[in-house]
Tab-separated table of N, CA, C and O in Angstrom:
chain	number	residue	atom	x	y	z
C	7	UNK	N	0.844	-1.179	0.000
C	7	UNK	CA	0.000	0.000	0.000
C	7	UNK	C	0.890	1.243	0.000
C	7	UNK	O	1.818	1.254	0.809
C	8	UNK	N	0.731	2.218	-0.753
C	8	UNK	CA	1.491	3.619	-1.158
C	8	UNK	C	1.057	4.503	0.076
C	8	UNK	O	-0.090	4.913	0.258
C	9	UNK	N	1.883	4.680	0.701
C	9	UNK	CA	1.129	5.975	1.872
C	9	UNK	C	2.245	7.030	1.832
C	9	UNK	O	3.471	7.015	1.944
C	10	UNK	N	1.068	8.169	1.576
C	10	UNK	CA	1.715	9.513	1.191
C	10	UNK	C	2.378	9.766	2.393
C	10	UNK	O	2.084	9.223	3.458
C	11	UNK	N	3.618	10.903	2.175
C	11	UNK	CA	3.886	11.220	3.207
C	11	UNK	C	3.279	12.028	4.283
C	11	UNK	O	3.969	12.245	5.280
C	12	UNK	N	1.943	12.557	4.209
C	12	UNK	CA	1.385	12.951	5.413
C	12	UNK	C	0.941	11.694	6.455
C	12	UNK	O	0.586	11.763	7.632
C	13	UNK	N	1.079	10.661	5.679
C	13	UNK	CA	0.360	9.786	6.370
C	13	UNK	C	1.816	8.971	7.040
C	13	UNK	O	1.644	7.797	7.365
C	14	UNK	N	2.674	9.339	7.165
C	14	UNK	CA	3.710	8.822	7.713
C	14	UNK	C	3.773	8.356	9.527
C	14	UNK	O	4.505	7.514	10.049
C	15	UNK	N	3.018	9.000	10.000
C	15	UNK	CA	2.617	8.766	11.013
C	15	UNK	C	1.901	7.397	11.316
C	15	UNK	O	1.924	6.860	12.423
C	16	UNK	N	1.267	6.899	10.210
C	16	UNK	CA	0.254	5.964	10.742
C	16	UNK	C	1.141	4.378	9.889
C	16	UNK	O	0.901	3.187	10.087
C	17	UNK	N	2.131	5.000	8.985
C	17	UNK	CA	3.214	3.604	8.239
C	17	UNK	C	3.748	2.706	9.090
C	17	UNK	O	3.762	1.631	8.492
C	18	UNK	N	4.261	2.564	10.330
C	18	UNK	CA	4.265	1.829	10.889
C	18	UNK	C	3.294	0.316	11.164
C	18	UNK	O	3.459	-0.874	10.898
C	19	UNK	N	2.396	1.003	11.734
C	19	UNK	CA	0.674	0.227	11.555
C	19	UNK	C	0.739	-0.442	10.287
C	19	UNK	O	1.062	-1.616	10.107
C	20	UNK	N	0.432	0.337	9.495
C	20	UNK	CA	0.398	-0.524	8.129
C	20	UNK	C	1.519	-1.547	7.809
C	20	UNK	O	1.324	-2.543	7.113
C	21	UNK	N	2.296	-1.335	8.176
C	21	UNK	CA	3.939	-2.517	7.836
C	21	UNK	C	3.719	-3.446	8.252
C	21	UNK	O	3.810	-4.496	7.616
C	22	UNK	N	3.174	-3.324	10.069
C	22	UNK	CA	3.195	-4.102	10.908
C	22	UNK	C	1.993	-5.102	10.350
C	22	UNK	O	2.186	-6.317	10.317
C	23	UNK	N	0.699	-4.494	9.900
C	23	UNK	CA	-0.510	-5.434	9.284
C	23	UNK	C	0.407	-5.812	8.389
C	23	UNK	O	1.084	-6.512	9.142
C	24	UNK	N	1.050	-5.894	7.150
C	24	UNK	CA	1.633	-6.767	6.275
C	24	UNK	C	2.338	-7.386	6.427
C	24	UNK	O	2.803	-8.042	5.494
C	25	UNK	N	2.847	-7.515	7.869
C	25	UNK	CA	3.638	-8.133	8.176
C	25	UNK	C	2.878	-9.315	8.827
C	25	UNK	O	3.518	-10.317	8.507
C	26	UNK	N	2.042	-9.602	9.429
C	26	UNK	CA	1.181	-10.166	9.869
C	26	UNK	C	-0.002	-10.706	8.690
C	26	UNK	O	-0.590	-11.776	8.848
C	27	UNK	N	-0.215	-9.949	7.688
C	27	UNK	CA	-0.844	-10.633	7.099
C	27	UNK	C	0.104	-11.817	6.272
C	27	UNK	O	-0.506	-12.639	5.588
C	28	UNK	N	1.287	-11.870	6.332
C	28	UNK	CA	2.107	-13.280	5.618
C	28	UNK	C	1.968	-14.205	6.551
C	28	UNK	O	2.565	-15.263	6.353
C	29	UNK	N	1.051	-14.041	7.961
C	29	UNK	CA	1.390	-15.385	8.807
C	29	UNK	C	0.189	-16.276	8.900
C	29	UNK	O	-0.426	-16.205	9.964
C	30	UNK	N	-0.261	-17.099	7.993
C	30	UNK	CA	-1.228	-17.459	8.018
C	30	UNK	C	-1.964	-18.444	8.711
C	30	UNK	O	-3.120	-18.863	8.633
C	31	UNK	N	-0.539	-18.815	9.723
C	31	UNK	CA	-0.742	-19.762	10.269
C	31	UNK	C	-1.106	-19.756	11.379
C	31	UNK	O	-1.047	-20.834	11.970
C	32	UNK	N	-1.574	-18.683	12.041
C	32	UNK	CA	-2.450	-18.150	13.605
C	32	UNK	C	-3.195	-17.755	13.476
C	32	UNK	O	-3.161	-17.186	12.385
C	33	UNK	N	-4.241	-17.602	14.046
C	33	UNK	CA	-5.850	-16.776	14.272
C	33	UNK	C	-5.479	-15.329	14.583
C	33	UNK	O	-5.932	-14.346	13.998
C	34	UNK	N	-4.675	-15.329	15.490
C	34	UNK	CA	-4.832	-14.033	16.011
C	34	UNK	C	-3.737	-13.231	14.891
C	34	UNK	O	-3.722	-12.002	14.958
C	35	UNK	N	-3.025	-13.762	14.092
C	35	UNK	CA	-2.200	-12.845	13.498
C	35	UNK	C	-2.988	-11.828	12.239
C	35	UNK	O	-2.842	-10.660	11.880
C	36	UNK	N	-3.745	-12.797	11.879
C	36	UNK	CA	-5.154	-11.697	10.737
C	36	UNK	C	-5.967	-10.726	11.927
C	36	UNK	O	-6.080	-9.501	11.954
C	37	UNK	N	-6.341	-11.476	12.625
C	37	UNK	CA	-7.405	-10.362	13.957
C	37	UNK	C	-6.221	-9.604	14.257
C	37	UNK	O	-6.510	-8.538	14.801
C	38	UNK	N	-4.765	-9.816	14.063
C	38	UNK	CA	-4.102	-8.786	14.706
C	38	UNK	C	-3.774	-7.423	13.813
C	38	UNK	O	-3.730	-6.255	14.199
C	39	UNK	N	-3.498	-8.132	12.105
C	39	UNK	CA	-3.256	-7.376	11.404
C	39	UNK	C	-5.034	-6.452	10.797
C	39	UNK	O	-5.223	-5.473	10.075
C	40	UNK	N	-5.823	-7.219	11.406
C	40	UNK	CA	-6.788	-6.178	11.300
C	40	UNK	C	-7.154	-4.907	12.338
C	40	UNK	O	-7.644	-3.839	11.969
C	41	UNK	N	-6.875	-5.192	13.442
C	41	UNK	CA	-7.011	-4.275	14.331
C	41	UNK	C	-5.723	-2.815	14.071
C	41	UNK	O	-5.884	-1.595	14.109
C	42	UNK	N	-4.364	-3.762	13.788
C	42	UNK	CA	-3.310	-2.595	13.291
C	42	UNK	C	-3.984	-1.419	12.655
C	42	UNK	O	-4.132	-0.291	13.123
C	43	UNK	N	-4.523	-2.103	11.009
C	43	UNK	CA	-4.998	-0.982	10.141
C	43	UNK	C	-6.364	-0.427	10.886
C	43	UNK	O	-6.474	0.788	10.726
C	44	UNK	N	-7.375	-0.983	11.618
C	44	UNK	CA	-8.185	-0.050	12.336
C	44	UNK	C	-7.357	0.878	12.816
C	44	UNK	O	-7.598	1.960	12.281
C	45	UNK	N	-6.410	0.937	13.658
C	45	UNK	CA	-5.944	2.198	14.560
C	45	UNK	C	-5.445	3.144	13.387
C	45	UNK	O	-5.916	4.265	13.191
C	46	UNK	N	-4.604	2.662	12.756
C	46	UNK	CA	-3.662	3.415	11.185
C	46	UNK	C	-5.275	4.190	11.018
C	46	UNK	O	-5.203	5.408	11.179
C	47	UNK	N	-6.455	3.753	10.773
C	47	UNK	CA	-7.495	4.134	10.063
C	47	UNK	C	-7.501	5.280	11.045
C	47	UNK	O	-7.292	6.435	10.673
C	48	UNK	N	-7.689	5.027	12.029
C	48	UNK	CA	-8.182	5.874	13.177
C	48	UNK	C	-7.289	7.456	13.501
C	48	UNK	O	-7.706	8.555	13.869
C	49	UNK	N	-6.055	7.005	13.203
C	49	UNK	CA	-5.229	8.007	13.023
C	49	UNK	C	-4.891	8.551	12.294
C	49	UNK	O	-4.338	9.648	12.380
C	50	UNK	N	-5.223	7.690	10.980
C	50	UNK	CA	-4.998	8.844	9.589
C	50	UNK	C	-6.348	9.724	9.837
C	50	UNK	O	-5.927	10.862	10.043
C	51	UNK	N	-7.789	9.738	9.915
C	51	UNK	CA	-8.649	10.458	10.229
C	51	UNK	C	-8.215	11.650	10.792
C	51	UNK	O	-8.372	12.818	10.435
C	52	UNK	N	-7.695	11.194	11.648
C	52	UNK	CA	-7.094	12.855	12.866
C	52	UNK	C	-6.207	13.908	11.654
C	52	UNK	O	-6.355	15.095	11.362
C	53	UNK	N	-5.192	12.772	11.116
C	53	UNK	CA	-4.178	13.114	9.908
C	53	UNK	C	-4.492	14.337	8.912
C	53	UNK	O	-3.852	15.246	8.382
C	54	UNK	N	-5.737	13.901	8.937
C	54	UNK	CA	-6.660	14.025	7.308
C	54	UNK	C	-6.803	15.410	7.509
C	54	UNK	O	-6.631	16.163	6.550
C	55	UNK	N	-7.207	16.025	9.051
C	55	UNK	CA	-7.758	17.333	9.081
C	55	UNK	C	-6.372	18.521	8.994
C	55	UNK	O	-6.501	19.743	9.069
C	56	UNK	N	-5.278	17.884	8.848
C	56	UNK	CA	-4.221	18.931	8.334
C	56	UNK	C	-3.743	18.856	7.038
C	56	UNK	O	-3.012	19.698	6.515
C	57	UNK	N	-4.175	17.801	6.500
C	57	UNK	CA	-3.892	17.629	4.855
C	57	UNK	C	-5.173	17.030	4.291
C	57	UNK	O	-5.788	16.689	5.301
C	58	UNK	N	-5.893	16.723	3.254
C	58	UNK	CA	-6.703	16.393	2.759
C	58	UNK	C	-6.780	16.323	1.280
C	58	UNK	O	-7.693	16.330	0.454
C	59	UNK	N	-5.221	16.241	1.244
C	59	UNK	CA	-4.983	16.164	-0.574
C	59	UNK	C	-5.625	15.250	-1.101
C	59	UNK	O	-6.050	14.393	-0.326
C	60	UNK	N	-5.952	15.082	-2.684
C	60	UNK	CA	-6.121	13.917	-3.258
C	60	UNK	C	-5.585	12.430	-2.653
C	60	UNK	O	-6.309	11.539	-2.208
C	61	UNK	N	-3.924	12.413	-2.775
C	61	UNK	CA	-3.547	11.174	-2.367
C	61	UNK	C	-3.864	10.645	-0.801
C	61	UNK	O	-4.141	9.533	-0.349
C	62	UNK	N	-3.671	12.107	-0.124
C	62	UNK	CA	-4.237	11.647	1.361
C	62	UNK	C	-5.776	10.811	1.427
C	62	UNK	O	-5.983	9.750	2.017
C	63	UNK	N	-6.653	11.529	0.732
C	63	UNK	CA	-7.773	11.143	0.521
C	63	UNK	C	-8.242	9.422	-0.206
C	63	UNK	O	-9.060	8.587	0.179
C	64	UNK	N	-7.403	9.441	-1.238
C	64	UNK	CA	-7.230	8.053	-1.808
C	64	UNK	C	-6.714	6.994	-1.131
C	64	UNK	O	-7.002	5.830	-1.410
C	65	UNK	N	-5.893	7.349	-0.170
C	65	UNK	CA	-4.851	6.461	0.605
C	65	UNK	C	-6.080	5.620	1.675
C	65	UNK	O	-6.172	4.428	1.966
C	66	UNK	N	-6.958	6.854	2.095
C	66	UNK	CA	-7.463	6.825	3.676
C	66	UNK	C	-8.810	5.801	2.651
C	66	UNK	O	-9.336	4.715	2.892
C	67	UNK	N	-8.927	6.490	1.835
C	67	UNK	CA	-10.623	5.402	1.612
C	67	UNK	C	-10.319	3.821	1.010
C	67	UNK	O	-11.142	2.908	1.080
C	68	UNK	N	-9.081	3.716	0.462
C	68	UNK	CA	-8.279	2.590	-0.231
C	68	UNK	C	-8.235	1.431	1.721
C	68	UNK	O	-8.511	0.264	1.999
C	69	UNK	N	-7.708	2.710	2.596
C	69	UNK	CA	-7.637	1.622	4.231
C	69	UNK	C	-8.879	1.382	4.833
C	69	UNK	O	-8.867	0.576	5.764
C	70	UNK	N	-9.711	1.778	4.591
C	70	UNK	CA	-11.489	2.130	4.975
C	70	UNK	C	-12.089	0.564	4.042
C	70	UNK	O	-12.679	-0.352	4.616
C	71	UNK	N	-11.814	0.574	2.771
C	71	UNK	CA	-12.601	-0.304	1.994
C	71	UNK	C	-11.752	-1.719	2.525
C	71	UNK	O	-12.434	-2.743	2.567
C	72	UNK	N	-10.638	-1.801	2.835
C	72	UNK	CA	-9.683	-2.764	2.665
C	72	UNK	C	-9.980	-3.160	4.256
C	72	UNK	O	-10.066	-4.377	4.413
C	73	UNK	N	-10.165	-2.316	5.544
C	73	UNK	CA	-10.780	-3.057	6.421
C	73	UNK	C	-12.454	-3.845	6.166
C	73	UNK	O	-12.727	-4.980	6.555
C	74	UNK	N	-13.257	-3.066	5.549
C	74	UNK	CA	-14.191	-3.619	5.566
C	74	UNK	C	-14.463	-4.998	4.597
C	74	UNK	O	-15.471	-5.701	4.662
C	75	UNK	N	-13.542	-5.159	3.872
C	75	UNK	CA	-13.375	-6.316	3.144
C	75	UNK	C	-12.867	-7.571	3.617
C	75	UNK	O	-12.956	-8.711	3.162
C	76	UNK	N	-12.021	-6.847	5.172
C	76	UNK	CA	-11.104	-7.754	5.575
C	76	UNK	C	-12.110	-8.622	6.800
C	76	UNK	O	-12.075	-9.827	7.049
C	77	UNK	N	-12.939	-7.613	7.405
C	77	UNK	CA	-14.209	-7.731	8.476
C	77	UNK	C	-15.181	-8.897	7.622
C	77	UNK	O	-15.525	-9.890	8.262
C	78	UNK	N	-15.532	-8.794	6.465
C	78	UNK	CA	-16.140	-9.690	5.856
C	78	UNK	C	-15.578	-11.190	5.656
C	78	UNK	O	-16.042	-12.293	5.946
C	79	UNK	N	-14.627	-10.853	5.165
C	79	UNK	CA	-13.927	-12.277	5.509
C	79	UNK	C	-13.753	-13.122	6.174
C	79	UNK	O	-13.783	-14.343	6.020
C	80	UNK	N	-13.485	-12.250	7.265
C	80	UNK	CA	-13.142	-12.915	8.648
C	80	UNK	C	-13.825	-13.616	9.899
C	80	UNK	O	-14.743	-13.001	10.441
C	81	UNK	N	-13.514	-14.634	10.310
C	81	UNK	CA	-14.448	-14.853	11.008
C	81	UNK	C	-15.091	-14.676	12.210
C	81	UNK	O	-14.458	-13.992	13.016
C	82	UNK	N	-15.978	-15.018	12.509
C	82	UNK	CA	-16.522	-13.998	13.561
C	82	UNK	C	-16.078	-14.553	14.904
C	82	UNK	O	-16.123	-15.750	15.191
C	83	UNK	N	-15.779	-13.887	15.454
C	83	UNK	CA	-15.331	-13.944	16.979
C	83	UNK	C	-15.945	-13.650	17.996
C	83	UNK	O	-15.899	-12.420	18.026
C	84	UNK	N	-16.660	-14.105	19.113
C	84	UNK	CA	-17.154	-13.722	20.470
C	84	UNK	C	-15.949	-12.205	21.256
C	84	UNK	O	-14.769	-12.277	20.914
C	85	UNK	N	-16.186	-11.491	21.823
C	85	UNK	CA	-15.677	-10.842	22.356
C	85	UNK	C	-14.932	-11.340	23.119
C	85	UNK	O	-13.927	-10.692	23.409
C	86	UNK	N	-15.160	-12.827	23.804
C	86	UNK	CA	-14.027	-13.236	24.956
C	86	UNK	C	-12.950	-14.177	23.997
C	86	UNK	O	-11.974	-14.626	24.598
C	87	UNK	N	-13.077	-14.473	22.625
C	87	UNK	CA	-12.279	-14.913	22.044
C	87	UNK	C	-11.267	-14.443	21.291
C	87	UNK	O	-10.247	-15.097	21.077
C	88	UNK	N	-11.577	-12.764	20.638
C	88	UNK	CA	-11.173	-11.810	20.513
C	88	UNK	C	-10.030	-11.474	22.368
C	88	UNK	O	-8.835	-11.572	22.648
C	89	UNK	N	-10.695	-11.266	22.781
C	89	UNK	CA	-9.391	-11.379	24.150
C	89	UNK	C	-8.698	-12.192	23.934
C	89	UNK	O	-7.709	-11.930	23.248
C	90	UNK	N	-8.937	-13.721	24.489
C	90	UNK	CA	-8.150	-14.630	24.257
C	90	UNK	C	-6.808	-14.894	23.146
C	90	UNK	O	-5.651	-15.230	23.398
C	91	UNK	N	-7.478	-14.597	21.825
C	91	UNK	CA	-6.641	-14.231	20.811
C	91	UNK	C	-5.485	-13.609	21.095
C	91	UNK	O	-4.335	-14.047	21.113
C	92	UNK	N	-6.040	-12.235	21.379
C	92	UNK	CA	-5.009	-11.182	21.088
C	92	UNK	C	-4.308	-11.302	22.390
C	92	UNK	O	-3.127	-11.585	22.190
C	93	UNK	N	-4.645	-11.174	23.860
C	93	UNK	CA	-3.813	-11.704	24.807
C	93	UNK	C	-2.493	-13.358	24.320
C	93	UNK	O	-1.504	-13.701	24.967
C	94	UNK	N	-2.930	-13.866	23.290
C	94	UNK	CA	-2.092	-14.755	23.461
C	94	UNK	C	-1.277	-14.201	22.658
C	94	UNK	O	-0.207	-14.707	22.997
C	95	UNK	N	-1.007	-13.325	21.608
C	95	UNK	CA	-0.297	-12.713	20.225
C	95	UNK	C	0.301	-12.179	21.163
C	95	UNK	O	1.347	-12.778	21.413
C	96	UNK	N	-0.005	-10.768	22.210
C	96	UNK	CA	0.668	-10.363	23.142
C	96	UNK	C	1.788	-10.801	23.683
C	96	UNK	O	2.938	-10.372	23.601
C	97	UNK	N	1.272	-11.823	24.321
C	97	UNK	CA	2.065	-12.726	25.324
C	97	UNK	C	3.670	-13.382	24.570
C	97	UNK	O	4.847	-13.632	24.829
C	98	UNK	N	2.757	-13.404	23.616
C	98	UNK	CA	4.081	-14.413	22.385
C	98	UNK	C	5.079	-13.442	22.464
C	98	UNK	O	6.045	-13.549	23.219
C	99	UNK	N	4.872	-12.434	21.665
C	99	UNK	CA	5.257	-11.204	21.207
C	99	UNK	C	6.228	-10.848	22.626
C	99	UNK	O	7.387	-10.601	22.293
C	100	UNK	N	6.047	-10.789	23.797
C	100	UNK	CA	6.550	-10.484	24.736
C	100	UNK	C	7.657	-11.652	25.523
C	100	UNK	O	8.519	-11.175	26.262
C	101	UNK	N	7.617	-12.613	25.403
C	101	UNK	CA	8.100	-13.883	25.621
C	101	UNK	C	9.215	-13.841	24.866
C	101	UNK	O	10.308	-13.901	25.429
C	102	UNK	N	9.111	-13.712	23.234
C	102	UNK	CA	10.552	-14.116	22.461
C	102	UNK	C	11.223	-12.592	23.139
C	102	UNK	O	12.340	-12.657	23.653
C	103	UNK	N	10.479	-11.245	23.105
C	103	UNK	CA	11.203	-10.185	23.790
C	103	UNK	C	12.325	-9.958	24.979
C	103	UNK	O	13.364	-9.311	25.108
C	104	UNK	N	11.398	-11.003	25.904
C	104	UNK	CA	11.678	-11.382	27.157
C	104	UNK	C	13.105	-12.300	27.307
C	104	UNK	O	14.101	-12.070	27.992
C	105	UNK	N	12.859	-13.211	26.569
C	105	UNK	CA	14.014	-14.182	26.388
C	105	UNK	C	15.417	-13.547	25.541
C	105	UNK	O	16.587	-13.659	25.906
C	106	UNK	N	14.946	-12.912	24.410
C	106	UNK	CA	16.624	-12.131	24.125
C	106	UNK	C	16.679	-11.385	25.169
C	106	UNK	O	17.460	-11.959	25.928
C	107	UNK	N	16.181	-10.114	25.819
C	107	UNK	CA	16.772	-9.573	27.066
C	107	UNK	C	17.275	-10.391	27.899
C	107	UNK	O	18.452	-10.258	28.236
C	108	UNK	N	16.502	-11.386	28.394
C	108	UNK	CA	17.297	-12.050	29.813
C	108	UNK	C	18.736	-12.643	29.344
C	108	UNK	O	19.709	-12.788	30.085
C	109	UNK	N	18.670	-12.955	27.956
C	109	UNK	CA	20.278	-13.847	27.532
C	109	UNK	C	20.930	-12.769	27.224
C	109	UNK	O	22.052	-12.840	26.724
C	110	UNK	N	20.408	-11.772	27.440
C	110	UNK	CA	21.760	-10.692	26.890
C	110	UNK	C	21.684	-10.123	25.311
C	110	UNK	O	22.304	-9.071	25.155
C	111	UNK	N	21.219	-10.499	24.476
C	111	UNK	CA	20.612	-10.756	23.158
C	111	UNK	C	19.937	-9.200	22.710
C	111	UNK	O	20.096	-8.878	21.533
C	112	UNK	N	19.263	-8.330	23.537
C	112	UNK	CA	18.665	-7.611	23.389
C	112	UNK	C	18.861	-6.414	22.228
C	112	UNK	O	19.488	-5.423	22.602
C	113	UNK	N	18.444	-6.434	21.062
C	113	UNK	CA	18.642	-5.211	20.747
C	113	UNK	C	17.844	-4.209	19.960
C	113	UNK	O	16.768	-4.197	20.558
C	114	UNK	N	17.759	-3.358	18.956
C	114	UNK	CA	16.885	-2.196	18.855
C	114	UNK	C	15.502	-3.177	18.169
C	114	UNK	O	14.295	-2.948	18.257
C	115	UNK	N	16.156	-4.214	17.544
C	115	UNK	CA	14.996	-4.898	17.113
C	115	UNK	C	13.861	-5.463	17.973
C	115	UNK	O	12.681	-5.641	17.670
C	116	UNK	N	14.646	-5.750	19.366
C	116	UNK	CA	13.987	-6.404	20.246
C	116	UNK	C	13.094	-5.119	20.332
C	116	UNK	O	12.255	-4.984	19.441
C	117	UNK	N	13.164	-4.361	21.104
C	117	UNK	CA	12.665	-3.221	21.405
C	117	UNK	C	11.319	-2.626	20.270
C	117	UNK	O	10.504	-1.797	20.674
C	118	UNK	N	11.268	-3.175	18.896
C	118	UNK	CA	10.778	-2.595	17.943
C	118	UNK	C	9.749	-3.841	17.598
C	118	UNK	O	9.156	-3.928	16.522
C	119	UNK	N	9.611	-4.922	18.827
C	119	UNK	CA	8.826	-6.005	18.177
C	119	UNK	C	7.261	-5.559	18.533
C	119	UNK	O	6.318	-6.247	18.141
């Protein structure tokens, strides 16, 4: 996905969903990479009211259609499974973190997981 540079703020988010969307092999990694681009969505909005160029504009409705396509797809989740999920992505996520720090291992990457 092309994100203008006003929207530089919210590129992170988006990396992080594509990065997650190559893992196809967890539940929570699609529920995770969907929630990413919700927030990206959420914050390009705020974005929008200091720029509102064409591409800003194209960018933001291109992440708008592309969640709601992704919501369709997906399957539906109870709210306590949605926890469950994402508490366990968390946990993961924090564990391999956990383990390079304690061995000494630690570095900007760790920090950037």
């Amino acid at each position: 996905m092309e994100i203008p540079p006003a929207m530089k703020p919210v590129a992170r988010y988006i990396r992080r969903a594509e990065e997650l969307d190559r893992d196809r092999s967890k539940p929570e990694s699609r529920l995770m990479a969907y929630y990413c681009r919700q927030y990206a969505a959420e914050k390009a909005m705020v974005l929008r009211e200091q720029d509102s160029s064409e591409p800003v504009m194209r960018f933001l409705l291109g992440l708008v259609e592309s969640l709601e396509a992704e919501k369709k797809a997906m399957p539906e989740f109870s709210p306590e499974e949605v926890q469950v999920l994402l508490r366990r992505f968390i946990l993961q996520i924090f564990d391999v973190a956990d383990e390079e720090d304690r061995s000494g291992n630690a570095t900007k990457t760790t920090a950037q997981r």
